[in-house]
mmCIF file of C-alpha atoms in Angstrom:
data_model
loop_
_atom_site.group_PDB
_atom_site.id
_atom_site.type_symbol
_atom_site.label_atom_id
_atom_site.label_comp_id
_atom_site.label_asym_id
_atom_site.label_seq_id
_atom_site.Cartn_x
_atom_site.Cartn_y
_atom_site.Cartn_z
ATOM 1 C CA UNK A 1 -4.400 9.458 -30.427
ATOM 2 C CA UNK A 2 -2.744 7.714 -27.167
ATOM 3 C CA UNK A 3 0.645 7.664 -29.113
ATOM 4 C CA UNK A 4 0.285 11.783 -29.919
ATOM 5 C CA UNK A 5 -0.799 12.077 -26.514
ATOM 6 C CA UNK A 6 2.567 10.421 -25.346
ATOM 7 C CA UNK A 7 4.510 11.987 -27.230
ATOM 8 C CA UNK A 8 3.539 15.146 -26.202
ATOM 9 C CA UNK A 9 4.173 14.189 -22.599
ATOM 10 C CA UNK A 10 7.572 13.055 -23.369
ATOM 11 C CA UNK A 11 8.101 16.386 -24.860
ATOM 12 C CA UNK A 12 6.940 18.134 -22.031
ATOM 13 C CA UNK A 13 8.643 16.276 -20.015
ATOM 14 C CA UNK A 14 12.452 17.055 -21.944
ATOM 15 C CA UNK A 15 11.676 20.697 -22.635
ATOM 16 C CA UNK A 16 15.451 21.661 -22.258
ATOM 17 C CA UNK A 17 16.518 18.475 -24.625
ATOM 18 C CA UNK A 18 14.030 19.337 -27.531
ATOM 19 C CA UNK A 19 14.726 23.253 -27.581
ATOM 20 C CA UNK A 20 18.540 22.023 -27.687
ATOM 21 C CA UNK A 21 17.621 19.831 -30.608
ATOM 22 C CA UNK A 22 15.448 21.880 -32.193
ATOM 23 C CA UNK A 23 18.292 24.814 -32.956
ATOM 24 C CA UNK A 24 20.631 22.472 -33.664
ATOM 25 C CA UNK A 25 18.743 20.528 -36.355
ATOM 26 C CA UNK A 26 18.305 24.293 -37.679
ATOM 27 C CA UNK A 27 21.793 24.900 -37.112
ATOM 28 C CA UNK A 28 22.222 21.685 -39.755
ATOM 29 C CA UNK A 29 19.818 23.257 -41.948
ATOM 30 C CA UNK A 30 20.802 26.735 -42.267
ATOM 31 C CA UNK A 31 25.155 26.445 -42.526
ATOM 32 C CA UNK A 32 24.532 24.004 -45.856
ATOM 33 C CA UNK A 33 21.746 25.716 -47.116
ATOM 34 C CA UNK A 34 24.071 29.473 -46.800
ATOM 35 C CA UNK A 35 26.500 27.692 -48.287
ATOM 36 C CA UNK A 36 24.981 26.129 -51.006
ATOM 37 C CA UNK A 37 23.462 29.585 -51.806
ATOM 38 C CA UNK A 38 26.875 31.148 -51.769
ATOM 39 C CA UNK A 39 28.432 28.709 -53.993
ATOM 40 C CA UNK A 40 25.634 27.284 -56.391
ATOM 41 C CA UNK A 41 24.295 30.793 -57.193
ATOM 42 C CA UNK A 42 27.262 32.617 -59.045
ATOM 43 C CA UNK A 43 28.254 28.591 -60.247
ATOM 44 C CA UNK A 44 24.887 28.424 -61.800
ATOM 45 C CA UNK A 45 25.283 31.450 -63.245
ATOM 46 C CA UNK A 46 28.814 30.697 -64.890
ATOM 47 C CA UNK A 47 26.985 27.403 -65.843
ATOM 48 C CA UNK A 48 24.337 29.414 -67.900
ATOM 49 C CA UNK A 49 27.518 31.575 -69.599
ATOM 50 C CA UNK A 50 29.842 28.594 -70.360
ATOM 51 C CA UNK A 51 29.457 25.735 -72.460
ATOM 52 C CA UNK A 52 32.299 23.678 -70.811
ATOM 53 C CA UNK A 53 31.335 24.869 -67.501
ATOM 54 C CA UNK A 54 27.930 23.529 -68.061
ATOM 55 C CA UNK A 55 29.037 20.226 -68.977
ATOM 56 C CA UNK A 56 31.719 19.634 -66.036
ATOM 57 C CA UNK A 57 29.200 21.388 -63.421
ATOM 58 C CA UNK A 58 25.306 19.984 -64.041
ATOM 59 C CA UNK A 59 27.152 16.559 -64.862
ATOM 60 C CA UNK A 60 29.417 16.298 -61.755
ATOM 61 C CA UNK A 61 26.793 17.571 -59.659
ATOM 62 C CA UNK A 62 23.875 15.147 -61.131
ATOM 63 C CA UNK A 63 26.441 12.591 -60.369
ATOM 64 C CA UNK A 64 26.338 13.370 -56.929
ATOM 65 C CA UNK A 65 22.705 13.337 -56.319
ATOM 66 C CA UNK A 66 22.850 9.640 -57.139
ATOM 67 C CA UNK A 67 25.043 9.042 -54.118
ATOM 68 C CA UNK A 68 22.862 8.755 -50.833
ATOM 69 C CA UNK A 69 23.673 11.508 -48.100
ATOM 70 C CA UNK A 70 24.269 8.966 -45.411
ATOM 71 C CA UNK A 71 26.867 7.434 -47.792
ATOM 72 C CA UNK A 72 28.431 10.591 -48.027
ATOM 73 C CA UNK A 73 28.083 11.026 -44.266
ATOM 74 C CA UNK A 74 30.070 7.913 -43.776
ATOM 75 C CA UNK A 75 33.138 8.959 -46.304
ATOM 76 C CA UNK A 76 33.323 11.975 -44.509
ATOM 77 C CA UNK A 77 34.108 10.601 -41.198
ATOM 78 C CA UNK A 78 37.481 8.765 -41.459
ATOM 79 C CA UNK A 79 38.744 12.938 -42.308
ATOM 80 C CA UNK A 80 36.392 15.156 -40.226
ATOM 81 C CA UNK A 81 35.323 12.385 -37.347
ATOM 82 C CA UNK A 82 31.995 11.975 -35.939
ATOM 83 C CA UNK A 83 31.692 16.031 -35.869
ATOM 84 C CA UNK A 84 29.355 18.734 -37.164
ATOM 85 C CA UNK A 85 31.605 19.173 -39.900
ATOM 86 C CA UNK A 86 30.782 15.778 -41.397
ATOM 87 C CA UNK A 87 27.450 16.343 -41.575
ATOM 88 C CA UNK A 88 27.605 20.138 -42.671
ATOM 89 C CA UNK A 89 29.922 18.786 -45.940
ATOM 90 C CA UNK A 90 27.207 15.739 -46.486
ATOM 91 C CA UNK A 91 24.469 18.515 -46.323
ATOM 92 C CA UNK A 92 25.829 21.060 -48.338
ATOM 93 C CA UNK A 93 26.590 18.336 -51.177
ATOM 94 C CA UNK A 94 23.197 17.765 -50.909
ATOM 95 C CA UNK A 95 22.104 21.126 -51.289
ATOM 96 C CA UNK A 96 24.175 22.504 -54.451
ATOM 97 C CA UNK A 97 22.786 20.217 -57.298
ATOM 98 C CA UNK A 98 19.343 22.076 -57.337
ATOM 99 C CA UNK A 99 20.430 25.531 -56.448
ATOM 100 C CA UNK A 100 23.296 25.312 -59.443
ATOM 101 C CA UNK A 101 21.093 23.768 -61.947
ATOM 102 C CA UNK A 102 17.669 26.139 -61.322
ATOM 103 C CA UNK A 103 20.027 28.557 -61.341
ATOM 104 C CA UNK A 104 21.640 27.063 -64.498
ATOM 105 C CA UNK A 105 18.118 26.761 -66.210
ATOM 106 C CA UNK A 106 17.087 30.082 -64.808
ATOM 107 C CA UNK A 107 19.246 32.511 -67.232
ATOM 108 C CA UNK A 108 20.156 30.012 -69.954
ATOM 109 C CA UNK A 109 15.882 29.839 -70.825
ATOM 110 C CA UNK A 110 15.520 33.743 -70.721
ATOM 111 C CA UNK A 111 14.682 34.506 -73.857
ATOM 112 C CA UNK A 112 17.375 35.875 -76.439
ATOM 113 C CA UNK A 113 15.152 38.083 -77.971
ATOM 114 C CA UNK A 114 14.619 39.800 -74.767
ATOM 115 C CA UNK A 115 18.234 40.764 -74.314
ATOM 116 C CA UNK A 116 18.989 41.498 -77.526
ATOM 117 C CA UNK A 117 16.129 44.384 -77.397
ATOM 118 C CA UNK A 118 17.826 45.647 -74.282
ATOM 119 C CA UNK A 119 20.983 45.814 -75.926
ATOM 120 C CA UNK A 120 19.166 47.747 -78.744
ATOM 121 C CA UNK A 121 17.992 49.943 -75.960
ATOM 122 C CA UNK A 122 21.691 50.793 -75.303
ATOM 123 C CA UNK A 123 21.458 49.410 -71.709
ATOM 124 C CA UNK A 124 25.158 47.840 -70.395
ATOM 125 C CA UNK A 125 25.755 44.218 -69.804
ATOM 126 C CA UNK A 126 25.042 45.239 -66.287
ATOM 127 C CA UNK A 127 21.683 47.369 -66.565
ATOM 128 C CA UNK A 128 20.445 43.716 -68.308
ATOM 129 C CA UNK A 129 21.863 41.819 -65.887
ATOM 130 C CA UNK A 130 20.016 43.292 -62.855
ATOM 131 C CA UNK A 131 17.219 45.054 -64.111
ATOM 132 C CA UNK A 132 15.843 42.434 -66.967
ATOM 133 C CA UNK A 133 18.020 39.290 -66.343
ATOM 134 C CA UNK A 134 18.053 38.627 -62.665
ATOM 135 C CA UNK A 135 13.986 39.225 -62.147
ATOM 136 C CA UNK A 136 13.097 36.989 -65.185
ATOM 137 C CA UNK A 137 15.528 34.881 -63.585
ATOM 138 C CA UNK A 138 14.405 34.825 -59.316
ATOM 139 C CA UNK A 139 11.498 32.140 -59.591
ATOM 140 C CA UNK A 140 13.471 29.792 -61.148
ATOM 141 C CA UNK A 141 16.142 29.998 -58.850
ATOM 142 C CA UNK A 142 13.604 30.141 -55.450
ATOM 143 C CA UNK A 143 12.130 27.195 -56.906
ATOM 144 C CA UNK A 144 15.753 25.648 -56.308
ATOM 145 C CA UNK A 145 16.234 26.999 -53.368
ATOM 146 C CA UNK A 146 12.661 25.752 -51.965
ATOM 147 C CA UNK A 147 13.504 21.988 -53.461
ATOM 148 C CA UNK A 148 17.381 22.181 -51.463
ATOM 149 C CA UNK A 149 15.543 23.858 -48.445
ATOM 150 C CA UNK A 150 12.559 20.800 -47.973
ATOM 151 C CA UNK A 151 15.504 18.483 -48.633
ATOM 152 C CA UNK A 152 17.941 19.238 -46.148
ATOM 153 C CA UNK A 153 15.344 20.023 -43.360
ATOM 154 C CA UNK A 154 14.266 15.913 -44.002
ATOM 155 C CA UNK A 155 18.436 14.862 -44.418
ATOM 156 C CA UNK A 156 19.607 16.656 -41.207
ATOM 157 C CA UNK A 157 17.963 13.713 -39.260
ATOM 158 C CA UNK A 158 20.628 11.560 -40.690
ATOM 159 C CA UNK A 159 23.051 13.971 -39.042
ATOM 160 C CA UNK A 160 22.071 12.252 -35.870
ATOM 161 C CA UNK A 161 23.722 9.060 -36.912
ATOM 162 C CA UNK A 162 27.006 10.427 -36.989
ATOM 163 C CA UNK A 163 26.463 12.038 -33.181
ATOM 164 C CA UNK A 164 25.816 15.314 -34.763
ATOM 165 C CA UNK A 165 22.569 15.976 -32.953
ATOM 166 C CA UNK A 166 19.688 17.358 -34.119
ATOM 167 C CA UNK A 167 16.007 15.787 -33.866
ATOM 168 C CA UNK A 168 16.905 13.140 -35.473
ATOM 169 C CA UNK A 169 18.497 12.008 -32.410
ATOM 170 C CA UNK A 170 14.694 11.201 -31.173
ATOM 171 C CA UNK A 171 14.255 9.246 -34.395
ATOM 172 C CA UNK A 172 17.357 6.962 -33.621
ATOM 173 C CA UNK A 173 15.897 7.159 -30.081
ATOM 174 C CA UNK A 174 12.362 6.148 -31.315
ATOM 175 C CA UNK A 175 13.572 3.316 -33.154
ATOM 176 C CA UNK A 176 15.901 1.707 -31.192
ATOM 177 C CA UNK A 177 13.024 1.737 -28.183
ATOM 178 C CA UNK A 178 10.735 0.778 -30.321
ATOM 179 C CA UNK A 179 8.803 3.384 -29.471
ATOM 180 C CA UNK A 180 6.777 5.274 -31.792
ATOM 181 C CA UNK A 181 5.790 8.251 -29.315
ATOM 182 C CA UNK A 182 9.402 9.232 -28.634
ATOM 183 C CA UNK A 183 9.998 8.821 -32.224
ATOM 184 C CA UNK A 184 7.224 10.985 -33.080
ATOM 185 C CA UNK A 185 9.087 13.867 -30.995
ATOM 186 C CA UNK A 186 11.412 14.368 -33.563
ATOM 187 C CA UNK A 187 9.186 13.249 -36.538
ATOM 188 C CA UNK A 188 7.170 15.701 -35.867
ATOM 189 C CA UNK A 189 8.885 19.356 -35.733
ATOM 190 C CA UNK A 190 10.843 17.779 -38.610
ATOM 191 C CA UNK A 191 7.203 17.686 -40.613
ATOM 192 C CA UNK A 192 6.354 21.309 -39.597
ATOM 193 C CA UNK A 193 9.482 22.804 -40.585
ATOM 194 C CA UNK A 194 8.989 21.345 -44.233
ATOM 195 C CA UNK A 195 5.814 22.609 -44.191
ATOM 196 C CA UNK A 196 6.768 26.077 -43.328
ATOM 197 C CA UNK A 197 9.226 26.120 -45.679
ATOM 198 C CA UNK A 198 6.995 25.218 -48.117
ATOM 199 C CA UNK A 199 4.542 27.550 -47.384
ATOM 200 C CA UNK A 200 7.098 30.856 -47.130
ATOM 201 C CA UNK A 201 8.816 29.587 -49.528
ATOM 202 C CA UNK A 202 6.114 29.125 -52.390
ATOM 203 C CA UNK A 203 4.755 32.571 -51.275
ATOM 204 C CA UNK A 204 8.346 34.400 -52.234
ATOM 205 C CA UNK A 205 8.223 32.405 -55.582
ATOM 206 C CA UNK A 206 4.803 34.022 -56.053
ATOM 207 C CA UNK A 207 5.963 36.996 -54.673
ATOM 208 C CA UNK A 208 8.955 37.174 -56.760
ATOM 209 C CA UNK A 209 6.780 36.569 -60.335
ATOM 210 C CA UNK A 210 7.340 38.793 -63.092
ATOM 211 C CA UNK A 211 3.896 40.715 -63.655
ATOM 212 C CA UNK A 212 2.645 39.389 -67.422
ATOM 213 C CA UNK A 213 1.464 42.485 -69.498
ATOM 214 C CA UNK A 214 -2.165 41.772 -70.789
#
């Protein structure tokens, strides 16, 4: 309890350092996980269309889930520096693999009956698309969303061994005091925002579930 206790004092203590930490580790969490949206969604969905795209994407991209993010941190910084930038690229790499392949699994498990009935329906490639498609589709894909979300909110601490900032700096901090209640400071918020995202997250999933006719 005396090591909570502390680190709530040293929080107190460096409001103005923690707020600035705080956005910036969100900063790190948000610019990756907007672009890993932007790309891995309509990739995904090409993914789900194309044989050969489906073999170059979900394999390259598995590939690169085997490869730590602080390795990729550290390739990154003889060409970007000890920047943002490095640790935005490291991030997002992080984040495509399971946005692209929910998405991937997403539309390539709806079932073929079900389109073919719409087509029999004379709806367009389109009306299926967004009105049949797409919803059968959206938990799937939150799902991967959720999984890159929890995963970059713990991997932007690494960001702060690059001098990108974030609270991982308070980690590196903790650690090289060898104190545990500074450490804490960062360990901390980090915890919550998972947790949050977790929470909201799962709720849109739920939100997002196809009703099932009885």
């Amino acid at each position: 309890m005396d090591i909570f206790l502390q680190a709530w004092d040293y929080a107190v203590s460096n409001p103005e350092r923690l707020g600035s930490a705080f956005v910036r580790h969100v900063v790190l969490v948000v610019v990756p996980l907007a672009i890993g949206i932007g790309l891995g969604l309509p990739l995904g969905f090409w993914s789900a269309r194309s044989r050969l795209a489906s073999t170059v994407l979900i394999n390259g991209f598995n590939a690169l889930r085997v490869i730590p993010s602080l390795a990729v941190l550290f390739i990154a910084i003889p060409y970007f520096g000890l920047s943002f930038q490095s640790a935005a690229i490291a991030l997002t790499l992080l984040v495509m693999p399971p946005i692209l392949i929910s998405t991937d699994v997403a539309f390539r498990s709806i079932d073929a009956n079900i389109r073919e009935a719409a087509v029999g329906m004379g709806m367009s490639n389109r009306e299926i698309l967004q009105m049949i498609e797409v919803p059968l589709a959206l938990p799937v894909i939150v799902a991967g969303i959720k999984t890159a979300t929890i995963e970059v909110i713990a991997s932007a601490t690494l960001a702060a061994f690059i001098g990108a900032g974030g609270l991982g700096d308070f980690i590196v901090l903790g650690f090289a005091l060898y104190d545990i209640s500074v450490l804490l400071v960062g360990a901390i918020p980090i915890a919550l925002m998972a947790l949050l995202a977790e929470i909201g997250l799962s709720g849109l999933q739920r939100s997002v579930q196809p009703a099932v006719a009885v």
